[in-house]
Coordinates of C-alpha atoms and ligand atoms in Angstrom, one line a residue:
M1 CA 79.3 -52.2 29.6
C2 CA 83.1 -52.4 30.3
S3 CA 86.2 -51.7 28.3
V4 CA 89.0 -54.1 28.7
D5 CA 92.1 -52.6 30.0
P6 CA 95.3 -54.6 29.8
D7 CA 95.4 -54.9 33.6
E8 CA 91.9 -54.4 34.8
L9 CA 88.3 -53.9 33.8
T10 CA 87.2 -50.3 33.8
E11 CA 83.8 -49.1 33.5
M12 CA 83.0 -47.4 30.2
T13 CA 82.1 -43.8 30.8
R14 CA 79.3 -41.9 29.1
A15 CA 80.4 -38.7 27.3
T16 CA 78.9 -35.5 28.5
G17 CA 78.7 -33.1 25.6
Q18 CA 81.4 -32.4 23.0
L19 CA 84.0 -29.9 23.9
D20 CA 83.3 -26.6 22.2
I21 CA 86.4 -25.1 20.5
C22 CA 84.6 -22.6 18.3
G23 CA 85.6 -19.6 20.4
G24 CA 89.3 -20.3 19.6
D25 CA 90.3 -20.0 23.2
V26 CA 90.9 -23.7 23.9
L27 CA 94.5 -24.8 23.9
C28 CA 96.0 -28.1 22.6
R29 CA 96.2 -30.7 25.3
K30 CA 99.5 -32.0 23.8
C31 CA 101.7 -28.9 23.3
G32 CA 99.7 -26.6 25.5
T33 CA 100.4 -23.6 23.2
G34 CA 98.6 -24.2 19.8
T35 CA 94.9 -23.3 19.4
A36 CA 92.8 -26.4 19.3
E37 CA 91.3 -27.2 15.9
V38 CA 90.3 -30.8 16.3
V39 CA 88.4 -32.6 19.1
L40 CA 88.9 -36.3 19.5
R41 CA 87.2 -38.6 22.0
V42 CA 84.7 -35.8 22.8
K43 CA 87.0 -34.0 25.2
D44 CA 90.5 -34.1 23.8
A45 CA 91.4 -31.0 21.9
Y46 CA 94.5 -30.8 19.6
C47 CA 96.1 -28.1 17.5
R48 CA 96.6 -28.9 13.8
D49 CA 100.3 -29.8 14.1
C50 CA 99.8 -32.1 17.0
F51 CA 96.8 -33.8 15.4
L52 CA 98.7 -34.4 12.1
A53 CA 101.8 -35.7 13.9
Y54 CA 99.5 -38.1 15.8
F55 CA 97.7 -39.2 12.7
V56 CA 100.8 -39.7 10.5
H57 CA 102.5 -41.6 13.4
K58 CA 99.5 -44.0 13.7
F59 CA 99.7 -44.8 10.0
R60 CA 103.5 -45.3 9.8
S61 CA 103.8 -47.1 13.0
T62 CA 101.2 -49.6 11.9
I63 CA 103.3 -50.4 8.9
G64 CA 106.6 -50.1 10.7
K65 CA 106.0 -52.2 13.7
S66 CA 104.8 -55.2 11.7
K67 CA 108.2 -55.3 9.9
Q68 CA 106.3 -56.9 7.0
I69 CA 106.7 -54.2 4.3
R70 CA 110.3 -54.2 3.2
H71 CA 112.5 -51.9 1.2
G72 CA 111.5 -52.1 -2.5
D73 CA 108.4 -54.3 -2.0
K74 CA 105.8 -53.8 -4.7
V75 CA 102.4 -53.0 -3.1
L76 CA 99.1 -52.7 -4.9
V77 CA 96.9 -50.2 -3.0
A78 CA 93.2 -50.6 -3.5
T79 CA 91.5 -47.2 -3.8
S80 CA 87.8 -46.4 -3.9
G81 CA 88.2 -42.6 -4.0
G82 CA 86.5 -42.4 -0.6
A83 CA 87.9 -40.5 2.5
S84 CA 90.0 -43.4 3.8
S85 CA 91.5 -44.0 0.3
A86 CA 92.2 -40.3 -0.3
A87 CA 93.9 -40.1 3.1
M88 CA 95.9 -43.2 2.4
L89 CA 97.1 -41.9 -1.0
H90 CA 98.2 -38.7 0.7
L91 CA 100.0 -40.4 3.5
I92 CA 101.8 -42.7 1.1
R93 CA 103.0 -39.8 -1.1
Q94 CA 104.2 -37.9 2.0
G95 CA 105.8 -41.0 3.4
L96 CA 107.8 -41.7 0.3
N97 CA 108.8 -38.0 0.0
E98 CA 110.1 -38.0 3.5
T99 CA 113.9 -37.8 3.8
S100 CA 114.3 -38.9 7.4
H101 CA 114.5 -42.4 8.7
K102 CA 110.7 -42.4 8.8
Q103 CA 110.6 -42.6 5.0
L104 CA 108.4 -45.3 3.5
R105 CA 110.4 -47.4 1.1
F106 CA 108.0 -49.6 -0.8
E107 CA 106.9 -49.2 -4.4
P108 CA 103.1 -48.6 -4.6
A109 CA 100.8 -48.7 -7.5
F110 CA 97.0 -48.2 -7.2
L111 CA 94.0 -50.1 -8.3
Y112 CA 90.5 -48.7 -8.8
V113 CA 87.6 -51.1 -9.2
D114 CA 84.8 -49.6 -11.3
E115 CA 81.5 -50.8 -9.8
S116 CA 79.3 -48.4 -11.8
C117 CA 77.4 -51.3 -13.4
L118 CA 75.9 -52.1 -10.0
S119 CA 74.8 -48.5 -9.2
E120 CA 71.3 -47.2 -9.8
N121 CA 72.6 -44.8 -12.4
P122 CA 75.5 -46.5 -14.3
S123 CA 76.3 -43.7 -16.6
P124 CA 78.9 -41.6 -14.7
G125 CA 81.3 -44.5 -14.1
Q126 CA 83.9 -43.2 -16.6
E127 CA 83.7 -39.7 -14.9
Y128 CA 84.7 -41.3 -11.6
I129 CA 87.5 -43.4 -13.1
K130 CA 89.0 -40.1 -14.4
K131 CA 88.5 -38.3 -11.2
V132 CA 89.8 -41.0 -8.8
C133 CA 92.7 -42.2 -11.0
G134 CA 93.5 -38.7 -12.1
E135 CA 94.1 -37.8 -8.5
V136 CA 96.4 -40.8 -8.1
T137 CA 98.4 -40.2 -11.3
S138 CA 98.7 -36.4 -10.4
L139 CA 100.9 -37.6 -7.5
N140 CA 103.1 -39.6 -9.9
F141 CA 101.8 -43.1 -9.1
D142 CA 100.6 -45.7 -11.5
C143 CA 96.9 -46.4 -11.3
Y144 CA 95.2 -49.5 -12.8
V145 CA 91.5 -49.8 -13.5
T146 CA 89.3 -52.9 -13.6
S147 CA 85.6 -53.4 -13.3
I148 CA 83.7 -55.5 -10.8
E149 CA 81.9 -57.6 -13.5
Q150 CA 85.3 -59.1 -14.4
I151 CA 84.8 -61.5 -11.5
M152 CA 82.2 -63.2 -13.7
S153 CA 84.7 -63.8 -16.5
T154 CA 86.3 -67.1 -17.3
Q155 CA 89.6 -65.6 -18.4
E156 CA 92.0 -63.6 -16.2
M157 CA 91.8 -60.1 -17.5
S158 CA 94.7 -57.9 -16.4
P159 CA 93.6 -54.4 -15.1
V160 CA 94.3 -51.5 -17.5
L161 CA 96.8 -48.8 -16.8
F162 CA 95.1 -45.4 -16.5
T163 CA 96.6 -42.6 -18.6
M164 CA 95.8 -39.0 -19.1
E165 CA 94.3 -39.8 -22.5
W166 CA 91.8 -42.1 -20.9
S167 CA 88.6 -42.8 -22.8
E168 CA 85.8 -45.3 -22.5
E169 CA 87.4 -47.7 -25.0
H170 CA 90.4 -48.3 -22.7
L171 CA 88.3 -50.4 -20.3
P172 CA 86.5 -53.0 -22.4
K173 CA 83.0 -53.5 -21.1
S174 CA 81.1 -56.7 -21.6
K175 CA 77.3 -56.5 -21.5
S176 CA 77.0 -60.2 -20.7
L177 CA 79.4 -60.0 -17.7
E178 CA 77.5 -56.9 -16.4
E179 CA 74.2 -58.7 -16.8
G180 CA 75.6 -61.8 -15.1
M181 CA 76.8 -59.8 -12.2
K182 CA 73.5 -58.0 -11.8
D183 CA 71.5 -61.2 -12.1
L184 CA 73.7 -62.8 -9.4
L185 CA 73.1 -60.1 -6.9
M186 CA 69.4 -59.9 -7.9
A187 CA 69.1 -63.6 -7.2
C188 CA 70.0 -63.1 -3.5
K189 CA 66.9 -63.3 -1.5
S190 CA 68.1 -61.3 1.5
P191 CA 69.9 -57.9 1.5
S192 CA 72.5 -59.2 4.0
A193 CA 73.5 -62.1 1.7
K194 CA 73.6 -59.7 -1.2
E195 CA 75.9 -57.3 0.6
D196 CA 78.2 -60.1 1.9
L197 CA 78.4 -61.6 -1.6
A198 CA 79.3 -58.3 -3.2
E199 CA 82.0 -57.8 -0.5
Q200 CA 83.5 -61.3 -1.1
L201 CA 83.5 -60.9 -4.9
R202 CA 85.1 -57.4 -4.6
Q203 CA 87.9 -58.7 -2.4
D204 CA 88.5 -61.7 -4.7
L205 CA 88.7 -59.4 -7.7
I206 CA 91.3 -57.3 -6.0
V207 CA 93.3 -60.4 -5.2
Q208 CA 93.0 -61.6 -8.8
A209 CA 94.1 -58.2 -10.1
A210 CA 97.1 -58.3 -7.9
K211 CA 98.0 -61.7 -9.2
A212 CA 97.6 -60.6 -12.8
L213 CA 99.8 -57.6 -12.3
G214 CA 102.4 -59.6 -10.4
Y215 CA 101.9 -58.0 -6.9
Q216 CA 102.3 -60.1 -3.8
K217 CA 101.1 -57.5 -1.4
I218 CA 97.9 -55.4 -1.2
F219 CA 96.9 -52.5 0.9
L220 CA 93.3 -52.0 1.8
G221 CA 91.8 -48.8 3.3
D222 CA 89.9 -50.4 6.2
N223 CA 89.8 -48.1 9.2
A224 CA 89.2 -48.8 12.9
T225 CA 85.5 -47.8 12.6
N226 CA 84.8 -50.1 9.6
L227 CA 86.7 -52.9 11.2
S228 CA 84.8 -52.6 14.5
I229 CA 81.6 -52.9 12.6
A230 CA 83.0 -55.8 10.6
I231 CA 83.9 -57.6 13.9
L232 CA 80.3 -57.6 15.2
G233 CA 78.7 -57.8 11.7
N234 CA 80.8 -60.8 10.6
V235 CA 79.9 -62.8 13.7
A236 CA 76.2 -62.1 12.9
I237 CA 76.5 -63.2 9.3
G238 CA 78.3 -66.5 10.1
R239 CA 81.9 -65.4 9.4
G240 CA 83.0 -65.3 13.0
S241 CA 85.7 -67.9 12.4
Q242 CA 87.2 -65.7 9.6
L243 CA 87.5 -62.6 11.8
P244 CA 91.3 -62.7 12.2
G245 CA 91.7 -62.7 8.4
R246 CA 89.2 -59.9 8.1
V247 CA 90.5 -57.5 10.7
H248 CA 94.1 -58.1 11.5
F249 CA 96.9 -56.0 9.9
K250 CA 98.0 -58.9 7.8
S251 CA 96.0 -61.7 6.3
V252 CA 96.7 -64.1 3.4
H253 CA 94.1 -64.6 0.8
R254 CA 94.7 -67.1 -2.0
G255 CA 98.4 -66.8 -1.6
I256 CA 98.4 -62.9 -1.7
E257 CA 99.2 -60.9 1.4
I258 CA 96.6 -58.3 2.4
Y259 CA 97.5 -55.4 4.7
R260 CA 95.4 -52.8 6.4
P261 CA 97.6 -49.8 7.3
M262 CA 94.7 -47.5 8.2
R263 CA 93.3 -49.9 10.8
E264 CA 94.3 -47.9 13.8
I265 CA 92.7 -44.7 12.7
L266 CA 89.0 -43.8 13.4
Q267 CA 86.7 -42.6 10.6
N268 CA 86.2 -39.1 12.2
E269 CA 90.0 -38.7 12.4
I270 CA 90.3 -39.5 8.7
Q271 CA 87.6 -36.9 8.1
Y272 CA 89.6 -34.3 9.9
Y273 CA 92.7 -35.2 8.0
V274 CA 90.9 -35.0 4.6
E275 CA 89.4 -31.6 5.6
I276 CA 92.7 -30.2 6.8
H277 CA 94.6 -31.1 3.6
N278 CA 91.6 -30.3 1.5
L279 CA 91.7 -33.7 -0.2
S280 CA 89.2 -34.7 -2.7
A281 CA 87.1 -37.7 -1.4
V282 CA 84.3 -39.0 -3.6
Q283 CA 81.7 -41.7 -3.2
A284 CA 82.0 -43.5 -6.5
P285 CA 78.9 -45.2 -8.0
G286 CA 78.7 -48.8 -7.0
F287 CA 76.8 -51.3 -5.0
H288 CA 74.8 -49.6 -2.3
L289 CA 72.2 -51.5 -0.5
Q290 CA 68.6 -50.2 -0.4
G291 CA 67.1 -51.0 3.0
P292 CA 68.5 -52.5 6.2
S293 CA 70.9 -55.4 6.3
I294 CA 72.7 -57.1 9.2
T295 CA 75.8 -55.0 8.5
S296 CA 73.9 -51.7 8.2
C297 CA 72.1 -52.4 11.4
T298 CA 75.4 -53.2 13.2
E299 CA 76.8 -50.0 11.8
D300 CA 74.0 -47.9 13.2
F301 CA 74.3 -49.7 16.5
V302 CA 78.1 -49.2 16.8
K303 CA 78.0 -45.6 15.7
S304 CA 75.2 -44.6 18.0
L305 CA 76.9 -46.2 20.9
Q306 CA 80.2 -44.6 19.9
R307 CA 78.5 -41.1 20.1
D308 CA 77.7 -41.6 23.8
F309 CA 80.6 -43.9 24.7
P310 CA 83.8 -42.9 22.9
A311 CA 85.6 -46.0 24.0
T312 CA 83.1 -48.3 22.1
I313 CA 85.1 -48.7 18.9
P314 CA 88.5 -48.9 20.5
T315 CA 87.1 -51.6 22.9
I316 CA 85.6 -53.7 20.0
F317 CA 88.7 -53.2 17.9
R318 CA 91.2 -54.3 20.6
T319 CA 89.0 -57.3 21.3
G320 CA 89.1 -58.2 17.6
D321 CA 92.9 -57.9 17.7
K322 CA 93.2 -60.6 20.2
L323 CA 91.2 -63.1 18.2
M324 CA 93.4 -65.9 16.7
S325 CA 92.5 -68.2 13.9
S326 CA 92.4 -71.8 14.8
S327 CA 94.4 -72.6 11.6
S328 CA 97.7 -70.9 11.8
E329 CA 98.7 -68.3 9.2
Q330 CA 101.6 -70.5 8.3
S331 CA 99.4 -73.3 7.2
R332 CA 97.3 -70.9 5.3
R333 CA 100.3 -69.5 3.5
T334 CA 101.7 -72.9 2.6
S335 CA 98.4 -74.4 1.6
P336 CA 97.9 -74.5 -2.2
E337 CA 95.2 -72.4 -3.7
P338 CA 92.0 -74.0 -5.1
G339 CA 92.5 -75.5 -8.5
S340 CA 96.2 -75.5 -8.3
G341 CA 96.4 -79.2 -8.6
A342 CA 97.3 -80.3 -5.1
G343 CA 95.3 -82.7 -3.1
S344 CA 94.6 -80.5 0.0
C345 CA 93.0 -77.7 -2.0
S346 CA 89.6 -78.6 -0.6
E347 CA 90.5 -76.9 2.7
V348 CA 89.8 -73.5 1.1
C349 CA 86.3 -72.1 0.3
V350 CA 85.9 -71.9 -3.4
L351 CA 83.9 -68.7 -3.2
C352 CA 85.7 -66.5 -0.7
G353 CA 89.1 -68.2 -0.4
S354 CA 88.9 -68.5 3.4
D355 CA 89.8 -71.7 5.3
L356 CA 86.9 -74.1 5.4
D357 CA 85.4 -73.8 8.9
T358 CA 82.7 -76.4 8.4
E359 CA 84.6 -79.4 9.8
Q360 CA 83.7 -78.7 13.4
G361 CA 82.8 -81.0 16.2
E362 CA 79.4 -82.2 17.2
A363 CA 79.0 -79.3 19.6
S364 CA 79.1 -76.6 17.0
A365 CA 76.5 -74.3 15.3
V366 CA 77.4 -75.8 11.9
H367 CA 76.7 -79.3 13.1
A368 CA 73.4 -78.3 14.8
I369 CA 72.2 -76.6 11.6
L370 CA 73.1 -79.6 9.5
I371 CA 71.1 -81.9 11.8
S372 CA 68.2 -79.5 11.8
Q373 CA 68.2 -79.4 8.0
E374 CA 68.4 -83.2 7.7
L375 CA 65.5 -83.6 10.1
S376 CA 63.3 -81.1 8.4
Q377 CA 64.1 -82.7 5.0
R378 CA 63.1 -86.1 6.3
K379 CA 59.8 -84.7 7.7
V380 CA 58.6 -83.3 4.4
G381 CA 59.8 -86.3 2.4
G382 CA 61.4 -86.5 -1.0
D383 CA 59.8 -83.4 -2.5
S384 CA 61.8 -80.8 -0.6
K385 CA 65.0 -82.7 -1.0
G386 CA 64.4 -82.9 -4.7
D387 CA 63.8 -79.2 -4.9
K388 CA 66.9 -78.4 -2.9
S389 CA 69.4 -80.7 -4.5
T390 CA 68.4 -80.2 -8.1
V391 CA 69.1 -76.7 -9.0
N392 CA 69.3 -77.2 -12.8
G393 CA 66.7 -78.8 -15.0
S394 CA 69.3 -80.9 -16.8
C395 CA 70.4 -82.5 -13.6
E396 CA 68.5 -85.5 -12.6
S397 CA 70.3 -86.6 -9.5
S398 CA 72.7 -85.5 -6.8
D399 CA 73.4 -89.0 -5.7
S400 CA 77.1 -89.5 -5.2
A401 CA 77.2 -93.1 -6.4
K402 CA 75.5 -92.1 -9.6
L403 CA 77.9 -89.2 -10.0
A404 CA 80.8 -91.6 -9.6
E405 CA 79.7 -93.4 -12.7
N406 CA 79.2 -90.3 -14.8
S407 CA 81.8 -87.9 -13.2
C408 CA 79.2 -85.2 -13.6
A409 CA 76.0 -84.2 -12.0
C410 CA 74.2 -84.9 -15.2
N411 CA 73.4 -88.4 -16.4
G412 CA 76.3 -88.5 -18.8
D413 CA 74.1 -88.0 -21.8
G414 CA 76.0 -84.9 -22.8
G415 CA 73.2 -82.7 -21.6
C416 CA 75.5 -80.9 -19.3
G417 CA 77.9 -80.0 -22.1
S418 CA 80.8 -81.7 -20.4
G419 CA 82.5 -82.0 -23.7
G420 CA 82.9 -78.3 -24.2
K421 CA 85.8 -77.0 -22.1
D422 CA 84.5 -73.5 -21.6
S423 CA 80.9 -74.4 -21.3
K424 CA 79.3 -73.0 -18.2
R425 CA 77.1 -76.1 -18.0
E426 CA 80.2 -78.2 -17.6
H427 CA 80.1 -77.1 -13.9
V428 CA 76.6 -78.1 -13.1
L429 CA 76.6 -79.1 -9.4
S430 CA 73.9 -79.6 -7.0
Q431 CA 73.4 -77.3 -4.1
D432 CA 74.5 -80.0 -1.6
Q433 CA 77.7 -80.7 -3.7
L434 CA 78.6 -77.0 -3.9
E435 CA 78.0 -76.4 -0.2
G436 CA 80.6 -79.1 0.5
Y437 CA 83.3 -76.7 -0.9
L438 CA 82.0 -73.5 0.8
C439 CA 82.7 -72.1 4.2
Y440 CA 79.9 -71.5 6.6
G441 CA 79.4 -67.9 5.6
C442 CA 79.3 -68.7 1.9
R443 CA 76.9 -71.6 2.5
I444 CA 74.5 -69.0 3.9
I445 CA 74.9 -67.0 0.7
A446 CA 74.4 -70.1 -1.4
R447 CA 71.1 -70.9 0.4
E448 CA 69.9 -67.3 -0.1
L449 CA 70.6 -67.6 -3.9
R450 CA 67.7 -68.5 -6.1
N451 CA 70.0 -70.2 -8.5
I452 CA 73.5 -71.2 -7.7
Q453 CA 74.4 -71.5 -11.3
L454 CA 74.6 -67.7 -11.5
L455 CA 77.7 -67.8 -9.4
P456 CA 81.0 -66.9 -11.2
I457 CA 82.0 -69.7 -13.6
K458 CA 85.4 -69.9 -12.0
V459 CA 83.8 -70.6 -8.6
L460 CA 81.6 -73.3 -10.0
G461 CA 84.5 -74.7 -12.0
M462 CA 86.7 -75.0 -8.9
A463 CA 83.9 -76.8 -7.0
A464 CA 83.3 -79.1 -9.9
E465 CA 87.0 -79.9 -10.2
Q466 CA 87.2 -80.8 -6.5
E467 CA 84.0 -82.9 -6.7
R468 CA 85.6 -84.8 -9.6
R469 CA 88.7 -85.4 -7.6
K470 CA 86.7 -86.5 -4.6
L471 CA 84.8 -89.0 -6.7
M472 CA 88.0 -90.3 -8.3
R473 CA 89.5 -90.8 -4.9
E474 CA 86.5 -92.7 -3.8
Q475 CA 86.7 -94.9 -6.9
I476 CA 90.3 -95.8 -6.5
Q477 CA 90.2 -96.2 -2.7
D478 CA 89.7 -99.9 -2.8
F479 CA 92.9 -100.3 -4.9
L480 CA 95.0 -98.3 -2.5
L481 CA 97.2 -100.0 0.1
Ligands
LIG1 ZN1 99.5 -28.9 19.9
LIG2 ZN1 83.6 -68.8 1.8

């Protein structure tokens, strides 16, 4: 295996045993005078001061060199209470307190997403809200709280500001949304799809929260280790085309800018930083997969390789940095969000908000899979097609021509409830119709779902709206010049 050097290929070397600094007789390789307290890359020993200077520099330079975060920018920082979030909170507080030219000058507020309804033991959710948000507010920052099940809601619910007098009533809980969220994840047949779906919904909720609170910029706590795992994992789950948006410092998601200021820092470095500053890092209750998934296997693979070959993560990470999206960021930024009323909104996936990557040439994996599906459906005849395309008992047909007459997947007999504006059944779409508005990665999720009608109503609504527009366009096509 090789690591890519800017100029040449160099062979990746196997590490031969971690440097032992327990005796206190090893000196820092940077200053040469301080006693080593931290060992990085197996052999590189640093004293506390040199390590902290290196760590803080990595964080600030990641923000600084991009020139994207300007004086007075309002930034919503997503925090989970984990080590990466705890370190980021501390780094931001320190950076804002700084008096030199290195001072950070944006205006942060924090957001905590309560995922306790998805954990095995949902009861301690409130405890963690108090713990994580209390930590944030003790440093004089505003902290907002929302819950993961809000993604299932039809209405935009603004996150709630955490106060010292916090009690359970401050965050209204809805049993039906909680159940809807759980049912949706339970309906995923494979653990990998379940994990991917939870990830997409979490990110979308954070973006929605930023919009509701009036923030244009979001900070996420992704570190180099997570991102390296995501680079390999996302290729394996069918999201290879979305990698630049997933791992670069900046990406734009439904019109909101997402930044990853911790991306240059490795997980073990964060752990050292948390220990040195005695920060409180917690693993909040939430969605944790039981059993292996593609991502968890990728994580094991990358981490075990990293132990023997310390250049593994930097190599994967740098390679990911070089990936460019085929659609430029500019076009992404200027393209209207789904449901915003403009004609080109069909270019964005209704579930994850990424650019649609399914319009590829004949020599693509997507095309090959489509042909394979078509052939296998033909072989077994109408039965399998019927099963696949009709996902709701009230829907009799997925035939586009029929749809054009009725402007709904139902037969127009009112069975779909299309008269009621807020009715969930208004958005009854067949699997094939829905897939037309999903990216490749989300199509895999949709196929792994036992019932696509369990998806968030907003997602189904956006797809139904686009389907209606498509049919309308087809109907008036003959009258257009
Ligand atoms: Zn030193
Ligand atoms: Zn998608």
